[in-house]
Coordinates of C-alpha atoms in Angstrom, one line a residue:
M1432 CA -82.2 81.3 -83.4
H1433 CA -85.2 83.7 -83.0
I1434 CA -88.7 84.4 -82.1
D1435 CA -91.5 83.1 -83.8
K1436 CA -94.4 85.3 -82.4
N1437 CA -96.7 82.9 -84.4
S1438 CA -95.2 79.9 -82.5
Y1439 CA -97.7 78.2 -79.7
I1440 CA -94.5 78.0 -77.7
P1441 CA -94.4 81.5 -74.7
L1442 CA -91.7 84.4 -76.3
Y1443 CA -90.4 83.7 -73.1
A1444 CA -89.1 80.7 -73.4
Q1445 CA -88.3 80.8 -77.1
L1446 CA -85.9 83.5 -75.4
L1447 CA -85.0 81.1 -73.1
D1448 CA -83.8 78.2 -74.8
I1449 CA -82.0 81.2 -77.4
L1450 CA -80.0 82.2 -74.4
V1451 CA -79.3 78.6 -73.3
E1452 CA -78.0 77.3 -76.7
Q1453 CA -74.6 80.7 -76.7
I1454 CA -73.9 79.4 -73.0
N1455 CA -73.5 75.5 -73.9
T1456 CA -72.0 75.7 -77.1
G1457 CA -69.8 78.9 -75.4
K1458 CA -70.9 81.9 -78.0
L1459 CA -71.3 83.0 -74.1
K1460 CA -69.0 82.1 -71.8
E1461 CA -68.8 82.3 -67.5
H1462 CA -68.0 85.8 -66.7
D1463 CA -69.3 87.3 -69.6
K1464 CA -72.0 90.2 -69.3
L1465 CA -74.6 89.6 -71.0
P1466 CA -76.8 92.0 -73.9
T1467 CA -79.4 94.8 -71.7
E1468 CA -82.3 94.5 -70.8
K1469 CA -82.3 97.5 -74.0
E1470 CA -80.3 95.2 -76.2
L1471 CA -82.8 92.1 -75.8
C1472 CA -85.9 93.7 -76.4
E1473 CA -84.9 95.3 -79.9
R1474 CA -82.8 92.4 -81.1
Y1475 CA -85.5 90.3 -80.0
N1476 CA -88.6 92.0 -80.9
V1477 CA -89.5 91.3 -77.9
S1478 CA -91.3 93.4 -74.5
R1479 CA -88.8 94.3 -71.3
T1480 CA -92.0 91.9 -69.4
T1481 CA -90.9 88.7 -71.7
V1482 CA -86.5 90.0 -71.4
R1483 CA -87.0 89.8 -67.3
Q1484 CA -88.7 86.8 -67.1
T1485 CA -85.9 84.9 -69.6
L1486 CA -83.6 86.2 -67.2
D1487 CA -84.9 85.3 -63.5
E1488 CA -85.6 81.5 -65.4
L1489 CA -82.2 81.8 -66.1
E1490 CA -80.9 82.8 -62.7
K1491 CA -83.1 79.9 -61.2
Q1492 CA -81.6 77.5 -63.2
N1493 CA -78.1 78.8 -62.5
K1494 CA -76.5 79.9 -65.9
I1495 CA -76.5 83.6 -65.2
Y1496 CA -75.8 86.0 -62.5
K1497 CA -77.3 89.2 -61.6
Q1498 CA -74.4 92.2 -60.1
R1499 CA -76.7 95.6 -58.7
G1500 CA -75.9 98.2 -61.2
K1501 CA -74.2 95.8 -63.7
G1502 CA -76.2 93.8 -65.8
S1503 CA -76.6 89.8 -66.1
F1504 CA -73.1 87.7 -66.4
V1505 CA -72.6 83.9 -67.8
A1506 CA -72.3 81.8 -64.3
P1507 CA -68.9 80.0 -64.1
V1508 CA -69.4 75.6 -63.8
E1509 CA -67.7 74.3 -61.2
K1510 CA -64.8 72.1 -62.2
E1511 CA -64.7 69.0 -60.8
A1512 CA -68.7 69.3 -61.5
K1513 CA -67.3 69.5 -65.9
K1514 CA -65.9 66.3 -65.0
N1515 CA -67.9 63.1 -65.8
K1516 CA -71.2 64.9 -65.1
I1517 CA -74.1 62.8 -66.4
N1518 CA -76.9 65.6 -67.6
F1519 CA -80.3 64.6 -67.6
I1520 CA -82.0 65.0 -71.4
N1521 CA -85.6 66.5 -71.8
V1522 CA -87.8 64.8 -74.9
V1523 CA -88.0 66.8 -77.3
E1524 CA -83.9 67.9 -76.9
A1525 CA -83.2 64.5 -77.3
I1526 CA -85.3 63.8 -80.2
K1527 CA -83.7 66.5 -82.1
R1528 CA -80.2 65.4 -81.0
M1529 CA -81.3 63.0 -83.1
G1530 CA -82.1 64.6 -86.0
K1531 CA -85.5 64.4 -86.0
T1532 CA -88.1 67.0 -85.5
P1533 CA -90.6 66.6 -82.4
H1534 CA -94.2 66.3 -81.8
T1535 CA -97.2 64.3 -79.7
N1536 CA -100.1 62.8 -80.2
V1537 CA -102.9 62.5 -77.3
A1538 CA -104.0 59.5 -77.4
D1539 CA -106.7 59.3 -74.4
F1540 CA -107.0 62.4 -71.8
E1541 CA -110.5 61.2 -69.3
M1542 CA -111.0 62.3 -65.4
R1543 CA -110.9 59.0 -63.1
E1544 CA -110.6 57.9 -59.7
I1545 CA -107.4 57.4 -57.6
I1546 CA -107.7 53.4 -57.6
E1547 CA -103.5 53.3 -57.6
E1548 CA -101.3 53.0 -54.6
S1549 CA -98.1 54.3 -56.0
V1550 CA -100.6 56.9 -57.7
A1551 CA -102.1 58.2 -54.4
S1552 CA -98.7 57.9 -52.7
A1553 CA -97.0 60.2 -55.0
L1554 CA -99.9 62.8 -55.5
D1555 CA -100.1 62.7 -51.3
C1556 CA -104.1 61.7 -52.4
R1557 CA -106.4 59.1 -51.0
L1558 CA -108.2 56.7 -53.4
G1559 CA -110.4 57.6 -55.2
E1560 CA -110.3 61.7 -55.5
K1561 CA -110.0 62.7 -59.2
V1562 CA -106.9 63.0 -61.5
Y1563 CA -106.9 64.3 -64.9
F1564 CA -105.2 60.3 -66.4
I1565 CA -103.1 61.1 -69.6
K1566 CA -101.9 58.5 -72.4
R1567 CA -99.5 60.5 -74.8
I1568 CA -97.3 59.4 -77.9
R1569 CA -94.1 61.3 -78.3
F1570 CA -92.7 61.2 -82.1
A1571 CA -89.5 61.3 -83.9
D1572 CA -91.1 62.2 -87.3
S1573 CA -93.1 60.2 -87.6
D1574 CA -91.2 57.1 -85.3
P1575 CA -93.0 57.2 -81.4
V1576 CA -90.3 56.6 -79.3
M1577 CA -92.2 57.5 -75.9
L1578 CA -94.8 56.8 -74.4
E1579 CA -96.6 58.3 -71.5
Y1580 CA -98.8 58.3 -68.7
T1581 CA -99.6 60.7 -66.4
Y1582 CA -101.7 61.5 -63.1
L1583 CA -102.7 65.0 -63.1
P1584 CA -104.5 65.9 -59.4
A1585 CA -108.0 67.5 -61.4
E1586 CA -108.8 70.0 -58.4
R1587 CA -105.1 71.2 -59.1
F1588 CA -105.7 71.9 -62.7
P1589 CA -109.4 72.7 -63.6
K1590 CA -110.9 72.6 -67.3
L1591 CA -107.2 71.4 -68.0
E1592 CA -109.6 70.0 -70.8
N1593 CA -109.5 72.9 -72.5
E1594 CA -105.5 72.9 -73.4
D1595 CA -103.8 71.5 -76.0
L1596 CA -102.1 68.9 -75.6
E1597 CA -100.6 68.9 -78.1
A1598 CA -99.6 72.3 -79.8
E1599 CA -98.1 73.4 -76.6
N1600 CA -96.2 71.7 -73.8
M1601 CA -98.3 71.1 -70.7
H1602 CA -95.5 71.9 -68.4
H1603 CA -95.8 75.3 -70.0
I1604 CA -99.5 75.9 -69.4
F1605 CA -99.6 74.7 -66.0
K1606 CA -97.1 77.9 -65.9
R1607 CA -99.1 80.1 -67.5
K1608 CA -102.8 79.1 -66.7
Y1609 CA -102.5 77.2 -63.1
N1610 CA -99.6 79.4 -61.8
L1611 CA -97.3 76.9 -61.1
S1612 CA -94.1 78.5 -60.1
N1613 CA -90.3 77.0 -58.2
I1614 CA -91.2 74.0 -61.0
S1615 CA -88.4 70.9 -60.2
F1616 CA -88.7 67.1 -61.1
K1617 CA -87.8 63.4 -59.6
R1618 CA -86.8 60.7 -62.1
E1619 CA -86.2 57.5 -61.5
F1620 CA -84.7 55.1 -64.4
H1621 CA -85.1 51.0 -64.6
A1622 CA -84.1 49.1 -67.3
V1623 CA -87.5 47.5 -68.8
L1624 CA -88.7 45.6 -71.6
I1625 CA -91.3 46.1 -73.6
D1626 CA -94.4 44.2 -72.9
K1627 CA -97.4 43.3 -76.0
K1628 CA -99.2 46.4 -75.9
Q1629 CA -95.9 48.8 -74.9
A1630 CA -94.8 47.1 -78.4
A1631 CA -98.2 47.3 -80.5
V1632 CA -97.6 51.2 -79.5
L1633 CA -93.8 51.5 -79.4
H1634 CA -93.5 49.6 -82.9
A1635 CA -90.9 47.6 -82.0
D1636 CA -91.0 44.1 -80.5
K1637 CA -92.1 42.2 -77.2
G1638 CA -89.2 41.7 -75.1
D1639 CA -87.0 44.8 -76.6
P1640 CA -84.9 46.7 -73.9
A1641 CA -86.2 50.1 -72.7
M1642 CA -85.9 52.0 -69.5
E1643 CA -88.5 53.0 -67.5
M1644 CA -88.5 56.7 -65.9
I1645 CA -90.7 57.4 -63.0
T1646 CA -91.4 61.3 -62.6
L1647 CA -92.5 63.0 -59.6
G1648 CA -93.5 66.6 -60.7
L1649 CA -93.3 68.8 -57.3
A1650 CA -94.1 73.2 -57.3
S1651 CA -92.9 74.7 -54.7
G1652 CA -92.3 71.5 -52.9
Q1653 CA -95.8 70.5 -53.8
P1654 CA -96.0 67.2 -55.6
F1655 CA -98.6 68.4 -59.0
E1656 CA -97.5 65.7 -62.1
F1657 CA -97.0 61.6 -61.6
T1658 CA -95.7 59.8 -64.8
K1659 CA -94.4 56.6 -66.7
A1660 CA -92.7 56.4 -69.4
I1661 CA -91.3 53.7 -71.7
I1662 CA -88.4 55.4 -73.7
K1663 CA -87.1 53.4 -76.1
G1664 CA -83.3 52.2 -76.6
D1665 CA -82.6 55.0 -79.2
L1666 CA -83.7 58.0 -77.7
P1667 CA -80.2 59.5 -76.0
M1668 CA -81.7 61.0 -72.9
F1669 CA -78.2 61.5 -71.2
L1670 CA -75.4 63.2 -71.9
I1671 CA -72.3 62.9 -70.3
D1672 CA -69.0 65.7 -69.8
M1673 CA -66.4 64.0 -69.6

């Protein structure tokens, strides 16, 4: 893998993906020392700021640990944690595991007032407050595999309508433009049957089995995103390590 400076994906995120893949595939093993900041800068032709941002994120994800004066090292994984561990896979990675190319279509984007109690409660807002409503369809090549309905507090994300949510990852925008940090997610999954409207969008049959994923996004413990998604059954969202 290499850094594509013409890509919409931030440089630190590209470098993060490269190093995470090296760790996950065993190219970098537990307690292996990572290249120095200078070596990473030269190897991938990026700035020291980019490298440091990447290493900070790796440390937050518990992928590495740092030793003062010695450098950064691949963090060990608890032996028990390796057994029968179920890992959530994000939608982009899940589509890539299908051997297909992911892309996103924003089918609807509007500012509206909150009328749903569940949305207001999740976002810790009052009914009637303004939110951005975003309807997105995720594709694996030309096949629609996920339908998402996202609600974001409009006050928290001014002028979000000026951003290209198809070209750039939404959470990268949140970090870059709105300074969100310490982002985490709480997710619930439910087995559901696809209804008539969903079937039309997902090129499925009414009554086909699917998974509903409800996501609450938190930044420093405060809710900033509420998303409901319908996922077709052939999208591998989980990885089980035996």
